Amino acid sequence: MRREGDGAGGAPDTARPRSFDARYGTGVRRGVSLGGGGTFFVAWQLGYLRRLAHHGVHIGTADRLVGTSAGSIVATTLANGRLHELFYESKVLSLAPGLMRVLFPADAAEPSQQAALDLYLGSTDADPDTILSIGRAARAADTPSPATMARDLVLVLGEHWGSDALWMTTVDTDTGERCVLTRDTGVSVALGAAASSAVPGIFAPQPVAGRNCMDGGVCGTAVHLDLLAGADKALVLSLYRDEELTEGMLTLAPGDLTRELGALAASGTEVFVQSPEHHPMNVPELMDPTAVPDAMAMGARQADADVADRGLPGFWA
């Protein structure tokens, strides 16, 4: 187990225990949590947030942007003021699905990769032993070099962190600890997003501050709402809704999101939550680049409805 200050180069340790009692969001007026969900959810979030900006609701002005997996990529573009650029870049890339699959593969080519992915897909809880077993499988998987993913994301995100508001989540494969990456961590934003998005079996765990880090979604709900506990307001974008889950998957158990949202509200935070109207239910389909245009359009439609019917501008003001 690491001690405070054990990060690489003398940087503070990145581990933050999951705790609503810690009230990590104290002092935050407006917070955002962008959850994980593959290429599909990147596209949906881009469509949703870009349409909100069209209505004058600029989510990038949040005091804290918590990004997990797919959400780490979108949160980075918000922090860097590049939301519109990534929206159009993603539309163009969706027209070249072969290139998208090279950059963001969905298939586990080797047996060891498939074993790690299957273990993650079939995990019905986020108990410590479950997370540790996924971490062992992720380290054992014969994936491409960790440097490959970080290099590819530099092309999309650049290297500069952009804002102290940006927090990205990941999970230590060796200890199972939840880690939070910020500008103070001392790594490029592309490496941070690569770690947060390192799906077990698909991508290699990323070396960050002396740790081997995998996807921040290996945690249950993949939204890490305790990091906003105590904030005045929180906008939460989650791929899944509890009512659509009849059994656990991806370390998410039925009822987990409802309990986490309840704990956030109990901390005194006013919460606005939204999810896609419908979405794929497995990793290959979530990573399918051909779904990008429809996902963007769906996000835009839901943003229009949230502005017109759910009072989102007033909530965010």
Coordinates of C-alpha atoms in Angstrom, one line a residue:
M1 CA 0.0 0.0 0.0
R2 CA 1.3 3.5 -0.9
R3 CA 1.6 6.3 1.5
E4 CA 0.8 10.0 0.9
G5 CA 3.5 11.5 -1.3
D6 CA 4.5 8.1 -2.8
G7 CA 3.5 9.2 -6.4
A8 CA 6.1 9.4 -9.1
G9 CA 8.5 12.4 -8.9
G10 CA 7.3 13.4 -5.5
A11 CA 3.8 14.1 -6.7
P12 CA 1.0 13.5 -4.1
D13 CA -0.5 10.0 -4.1
T14 CA -3.5 9.7 -6.3
A15 CA -5.6 7.2 -4.2
R16 CA -8.8 8.7 -2.9
P17 CA -11.0 6.3 -0.9
R18 CA -14.6 6.1 -2.0
S19 CA -16.5 8.0 0.6
F20 CA -19.5 10.3 0.7
D21 CA -18.6 11.3 4.3
A22 CA -15.4 12.8 3.0
R23 CA -17.4 15.4 1.2
Y24 CA -14.9 15.9 -1.6
G25 CA -17.2 18.4 -3.3
T26 CA -17.3 20.9 -0.4
G27 CA -16.9 24.4 -1.9
V28 CA -17.9 23.4 -5.4
R29 CA -20.8 25.4 -6.7
R30 CA -21.5 23.5 -9.9
G31 CA -20.1 20.0 -10.5
V32 CA -20.4 17.5 -13.4
S33 CA -19.9 13.8 -13.6
L34 CA -19.5 12.3 -17.0
G35 CA -19.7 8.5 -16.9
G36 CA -18.2 5.7 -19.0
G37 CA -19.8 4.0 -22.0
G38 CA -17.4 3.6 -25.0
T39 CA -17.5 5.4 -28.3
F40 CA -21.3 5.4 -28.2
F41 CA -21.4 7.4 -25.0
V42 CA -18.6 9.8 -26.1
A43 CA -20.8 10.6 -29.1
W44 CA -24.0 10.9 -27.0
Q45 CA -22.3 13.2 -24.5
L46 CA -20.9 15.4 -27.3
G47 CA -24.3 15.7 -28.9
Y48 CA -26.0 16.5 -25.6
L49 CA -23.5 19.0 -24.3
R50 CA -23.0 20.7 -27.7
R51 CA -26.8 21.2 -27.9
L52 CA -26.9 22.6 -24.4
A53 CA -24.2 25.1 -25.4
H54 CA -26.5 26.1 -28.4
H55 CA -29.2 26.9 -25.8
G56 CA -26.7 28.9 -23.7
V57 CA -26.0 26.3 -21.1
H58 CA -22.2 26.0 -21.0
I59 CA -21.3 23.0 -18.9
G60 CA -17.6 23.7 -19.3
T61 CA -17.9 26.5 -16.7
A62 CA -18.3 23.9 -13.9
D63 CA -16.1 24.2 -10.9
R64 CA -15.4 20.4 -11.1
L65 CA -15.5 18.1 -14.1
V66 CA -15.3 14.4 -13.1
G67 CA -14.6 12.2 -16.1
T68 CA -14.6 8.4 -16.1
S69 CA -13.5 6.3 -19.1
A70 CA -15.5 7.8 -22.1
G71 CA -16.4 10.7 -19.8
S72 CA -12.7 11.5 -19.2
I73 CA -12.3 12.2 -23.0
V74 CA -15.4 14.5 -23.1
A75 CA -14.5 16.2 -19.8
T76 CA -11.1 17.0 -21.1
T77 CA -12.6 18.7 -24.2
L78 CA -14.8 20.7 -21.9
A79 CA -11.9 21.8 -19.7
N80 CA -9.9 22.7 -22.8
G81 CA -12.7 24.5 -24.6
R82 CA -12.6 22.0 -27.5
L83 CA -16.0 20.5 -27.3
H84 CA -17.1 21.7 -30.7
E85 CA -13.9 20.6 -32.4
L86 CA -14.2 17.0 -31.0
F87 CA -17.8 16.9 -32.1
Y88 CA -16.9 17.6 -35.7
E89 CA -13.7 15.4 -35.5
S90 CA -15.8 12.5 -34.2
K91 CA -18.4 13.0 -37.0
V92 CA -15.6 12.8 -39.6
L93 CA -13.9 9.8 -38.0
S94 CA -17.3 8.0 -37.9
L95 CA -17.2 8.1 -41.7
A96 CA -13.9 6.1 -41.6
P97 CA -14.9 3.2 -39.2
G98 CA -11.8 1.3 -40.1
L99 CA -9.6 4.0 -38.7
M100 CA -11.8 4.4 -35.6
R101 CA -11.4 0.7 -34.9
V102 CA -7.6 1.0 -35.1
L103 CA -7.7 3.9 -32.7
F104 CA -10.3 2.4 -30.4
P105 CA -10.5 -1.4 -30.9
A106 CA -13.5 -3.3 -29.5
D107 CA -12.3 -6.8 -30.0
A108 CA -10.1 -9.0 -27.8
A109 CA -7.7 -10.6 -30.3
E110 CA -5.8 -12.9 -27.8
P111 CA -7.3 -15.5 -25.4
S112 CA -5.8 -13.6 -22.4
Q113 CA -7.5 -10.4 -23.6
Q114 CA -10.8 -12.2 -24.0
A115 CA -10.5 -13.7 -20.5
A116 CA -9.9 -10.3 -19.0
L117 CA -12.8 -8.7 -20.9
D118 CA -15.2 -11.6 -20.1
L119 CA -14.3 -11.3 -16.4
Y120 CA -15.1 -7.6 -16.5
L121 CA -18.3 -8.0 -18.5
G122 CA -19.6 -10.8 -16.2
S123 CA -18.8 -9.1 -12.9
T124 CA -22.0 -8.4 -11.0
D125 CA -20.6 -6.3 -8.1
A126 CA -17.7 -3.9 -7.2
D127 CA -16.5 -5.8 -4.2
P128 CA -12.7 -5.4 -3.5
D129 CA -12.0 -9.0 -4.4
T130 CA -13.9 -8.6 -7.7
I131 CA -11.9 -5.5 -8.6
L132 CA -8.6 -7.2 -7.7
S133 CA -9.4 -10.2 -9.8
I134 CA -10.2 -8.0 -12.8
G135 CA -6.9 -6.1 -12.2
R136 CA -4.9 -9.3 -12.3
A137 CA -6.5 -10.3 -15.5
A138 CA -5.9 -6.9 -17.0
R139 CA -2.2 -7.1 -16.2
A140 CA -2.0 -10.6 -17.6
A141 CA -3.7 -9.8 -20.9
D142 CA -1.5 -9.7 -24.0
T143 CA -2.6 -6.2 -25.1
P144 CA -0.8 -3.7 -27.3
S145 CA 1.8 -1.5 -25.6
P146 CA 0.5 0.9 -23.0
A147 CA 2.2 3.7 -25.0
T148 CA 0.0 3.1 -28.0
M149 CA -3.2 4.3 -26.5
A150 CA -1.7 7.4 -24.8
R151 CA 0.0 8.3 -28.1
D152 CA -3.3 8.0 -30.0
L153 CA -5.2 10.1 -27.5
V154 CA -2.6 12.9 -27.8
L155 CA -3.9 13.3 -31.4
V156 CA -7.4 13.8 -30.0
L157 CA -6.8 15.6 -26.7
G158 CA -3.3 17.1 -26.8
E159 CA -1.1 16.9 -23.7
H160 CA -2.0 19.9 -21.6
W161 CA -4.3 19.5 -18.6
G162 CA -6.1 22.8 -19.2
S163 CA -7.9 23.3 -15.9
D164 CA -7.8 22.5 -12.2
A165 CA -11.5 21.7 -12.5
L166 CA -10.7 18.5 -14.4
W167 CA -10.6 15.3 -12.3
M168 CA -10.2 11.9 -14.0
T169 CA -10.8 8.5 -12.3
T170 CA -9.0 5.3 -12.7
V171 CA -8.4 2.1 -10.7
D172 CA -5.0 0.6 -9.5
T173 CA -4.8 -2.9 -10.8
D174 CA -2.5 -4.0 -8.0
T175 CA -4.4 -2.7 -5.0
G176 CA -7.9 -2.1 -6.3
E177 CA -7.8 1.5 -5.0
R178 CA -9.8 4.2 -6.8
C179 CA -7.3 6.9 -8.0
V180 CA -8.1 10.5 -9.0
L181 CA -5.9 12.2 -11.6
T182 CA -5.6 16.0 -11.6
R183 CA -3.3 18.5 -13.1
D184 CA -1.1 18.2 -9.9
T185 CA -0.6 14.5 -10.7
G186 CA 2.1 15.6 -13.2
V187 CA 1.1 13.5 -16.2
S188 CA -0.2 14.6 -19.6
V189 CA -4.0 14.8 -20.0
A190 CA -3.7 12.2 -22.8
L191 CA -2.1 9.7 -20.4
G192 CA -4.7 10.5 -17.7
A193 CA -7.6 9.8 -20.2
A194 CA -5.8 6.6 -21.4
A195 CA -5.6 5.3 -17.9
S196 CA -9.3 6.2 -17.2
S197 CA -10.3 4.5 -20.4
A198 CA -8.1 1.4 -20.2
V199 CA -10.9 -1.3 -20.6
P200 CA -9.6 -4.6 -19.1
G201 CA -8.6 -6.9 -22.0
I202 CA -8.9 -4.3 -24.7
F203 CA -6.3 -1.8 -23.6
A204 CA -3.2 -2.2 -21.4
P205 CA -3.1 -0.7 -17.9
Q206 CA -1.4 2.6 -18.0
P207 CA 1.6 3.5 -15.8
V208 CA 0.6 6.6 -13.8
A209 CA 2.5 8.0 -10.8
G210 CA 4.0 4.6 -10.0
R211 CA 0.8 2.7 -10.4
N212 CA -0.7 0.4 -13.1
C213 CA -4.1 1.9 -13.8
M214 CA -7.1 0.5 -15.6
D215 CA -10.5 1.9 -16.6
G216 CA -12.2 4.0 -13.9
G217 CA -15.5 2.2 -14.8
V218 CA -14.3 -0.9 -12.8
C219 CA -16.0 0.5 -9.8
G220 CA -19.7 -0.1 -10.0
T221 CA -21.7 2.9 -11.3
A222 CA -18.8 4.5 -13.3
V223 CA -19.8 8.0 -12.2
H224 CA -17.9 8.4 -8.8
L225 CA -20.5 10.7 -7.3
D226 CA -18.8 10.9 -4.0
L227 CA -16.3 13.2 -5.6
L228 CA -19.1 15.8 -5.9
A229 CA -20.6 15.2 -2.4
G230 CA -21.3 18.5 -0.7
A231 CA -21.3 20.5 -4.0
D232 CA -24.2 22.9 -4.4
K233 CA -25.4 21.4 -7.7
A234 CA -24.3 18.4 -9.8
L235 CA -25.1 17.4 -13.4
V236 CA -24.7 13.6 -13.8
L237 CA -24.6 11.9 -17.2
S238 CA -24.7 8.1 -16.8
L239 CA -25.0 5.5 -19.5
Y240 CA -27.2 3.2 -17.5
R241 CA -30.4 3.7 -15.5
D242 CA -31.2 1.3 -12.7
E243 CA -34.6 0.4 -14.1
E244 CA -33.1 -1.2 -17.2
L245 CA -30.8 -3.5 -15.2
T246 CA -32.2 -6.9 -14.2
E247 CA -28.9 -8.4 -13.3
G248 CA -25.4 -7.1 -12.6
M249 CA -22.7 -6.5 -15.3
L250 CA -19.5 -4.5 -15.6
T251 CA -19.2 -4.4 -11.8
L252 CA -22.6 -2.6 -11.7
A253 CA -25.4 -4.2 -9.6
P254 CA -29.1 -3.3 -9.9
G255 CA -29.8 -0.4 -7.5
D256 CA -26.2 0.9 -7.3
L257 CA -26.9 4.1 -9.2
T258 CA -30.0 4.9 -7.3
R259 CA -28.1 4.4 -4.0
E260 CA -25.3 6.6 -5.2
L261 CA -27.6 9.4 -6.4
G262 CA -29.4 9.2 -3.1
A263 CA -26.2 9.6 -1.1
L264 CA -25.2 12.6 -3.3
A265 CA -28.6 14.2 -2.6
A266 CA -28.2 13.4 1.1
S267 CA -25.0 15.3 1.1
G268 CA -27.0 18.5 0.3
T269 CA -26.3 18.5 -3.4
E270 CA -29.1 19.3 -5.9
V271 CA -28.9 16.7 -8.6
F272 CA -29.9 16.7 -12.3
V273 CA -29.3 13.3 -14.0
Q274 CA -29.7 12.2 -17.6
S275 CA -29.0 9.0 -19.6
P276 CA -29.5 8.0 -23.2
E277 CA -33.0 7.0 -24.3
H278 CA -31.5 3.6 -25.3
H279 CA -28.0 2.2 -25.8
P280 CA -26.1 -0.9 -26.6
M281 CA -25.6 -3.5 -23.8
N282 CA -22.1 -4.9 -24.6
V283 CA -18.6 -3.6 -25.2
P284 CA -18.3 -4.3 -28.9
E285 CA -21.5 -2.5 -29.7
L286 CA -20.6 0.4 -27.4
M287 CA -17.3 0.8 -29.3
D288 CA -18.9 0.6 -32.8
P289 CA -18.0 3.8 -34.7
T290 CA -21.0 3.4 -37.0
A291 CA -23.3 4.3 -34.1
V292 CA -21.8 7.7 -33.6
P293 CA -24.2 9.8 -35.8
D294 CA -27.3 8.4 -34.2
A295 CA -25.9 8.7 -30.7
M296 CA -25.1 12.4 -31.3
A297 CA -28.6 13.0 -32.7
M298 CA -30.1 11.3 -29.7
G299 CA -28.1 13.4 -27.3
A300 CA -29.1 16.6 -29.1
R301 CA -32.8 15.6 -28.9
Q302 CA -32.6 14.9 -25.2
A303 CA -30.8 18.2 -24.6
D304 CA -33.6 20.1 -26.3
A305 CA -36.2 18.3 -24.1
D306 CA -34.2 19.0 -20.9
V307 CA -34.0 22.7 -21.8
A308 CA -37.7 23.0 -22.7
D309 CA -39.3 20.6 -20.3
R310 CA -37.0 20.0 -17.3
G311 CA -35.7 23.5 -16.6
L312 CA -32.0 22.7 -17.1
P313 CA -31.0 26.3 -17.8
G314 CA -32.4 27.4 -14.5
F315 CA -30.8 24.5 -12.7
W316 CA -27.4 25.4 -14.1
A317 CA -27.6 29.2 -13.6

